[in-house]
Amino acid sequence: MPRIALVTYDSGPEPSKDQDLPLLVRALRDAGAEAVAVPWDAPDPDWGGFDLAVIRSTWDYSWRTQEFVAWVERCGTLTRLANPPAVVRWNTDKRYLGDLATAGVPVVPTRYIAPGEPADLPDHQEYVVKPTSGAGARFAARYTHDEHETALRQLKRMHAEGFTAMVQPYMRSIDSAGERALQFFGGRLLHAGRKGAVLAPGTPYDAEKVAHPDLRPWEPTAAELDVAERALAAVPGQPELLYARVDLVTGPDGEPCVMELELIEPNLFLWLHPQSVPRVVEAVLAAAG
């Protein structure tokens, strides 16, 4: 009987936001595994006692990236960790978009502003400012060229907290076509979804946002699948990935491009795609040996 840890976060007195977690624990147990949900920062769990630790919903890691990466490195020496530590470390910083672009993958154009660097903001187009380490649209906002003072206040706050900012043109296609999330598991396409725009005009950067508005199933196009597979093939070292999510938007040329590549703790939305649960269980059990 394999022992499997589904790694999550400590939600404290609030209910966990991970709707998939109890479903996945139950499905793995029904399949004969000893599966438990464990917060990544739980005091002294026996990680070495698990055959596999699967990072699922460590959704507070971006607040504590260095601590989280240290845990990943430590856990990876004690048991098999999915995804592998080197992948997680690379994926914690969205400057990986530059690596994808260098490899010829179409990505949303991105500039980076580290603490101490000049705040060079666009003066001719709508744009987005967000941190290179973030999740759930935390510290993300959409601005017009006449809202620079507000954007500068955001940059100042982010830099004071040690974050590097990324600046991207706002992809207006999101307002009509949304974002498409292609989910992969065990090296194959699992399912896909489409969500609406997250960043409404005028929403403060520090306001809580709905991370996946109007989420619904989606059938990816051949072009979307091609870009997603090219992004996965460009991950350094060509590692074996248990899971991945590729978030795509439509670029100005009408073709899909990568918004984000989620290799750490992507929401699988199994509650929306219950037909995918058996494949996920099969792949996790195989990874556990």
XYZ file of N, CA and C in Angstrom, residues 121-125 127 145 148:
24
model
N 7.412 52.850 -16.851
C 6.083 52.327 -17.131
C 5.624 52.758 -18.521
N 4.774 51.962 -19.170
C 4.303 52.322 -20.511
C 3.525 53.637 -20.503
N 3.656 54.398 -21.570
C 2.938 55.671 -21.654
C 1.973 55.712 -22.837
N 1.729 54.546 -23.466
C 0.887 54.557 -24.653
C -0.100 53.397 -24.706
N -0.166 52.588 -23.661
C -1.067 51.440 -23.705
C -1.485 51.038 -22.297
N -1.729 48.471 -19.288
C -0.719 47.495 -18.864
C -1.073 46.902 -17.511
N -2.575 54.581 -19.146
C -1.366 55.412 -19.139
C -1.498 56.621 -18.225
N -0.423 56.382 -13.778
C 0.949 56.072 -13.364
C 1.178 56.293 -11.878
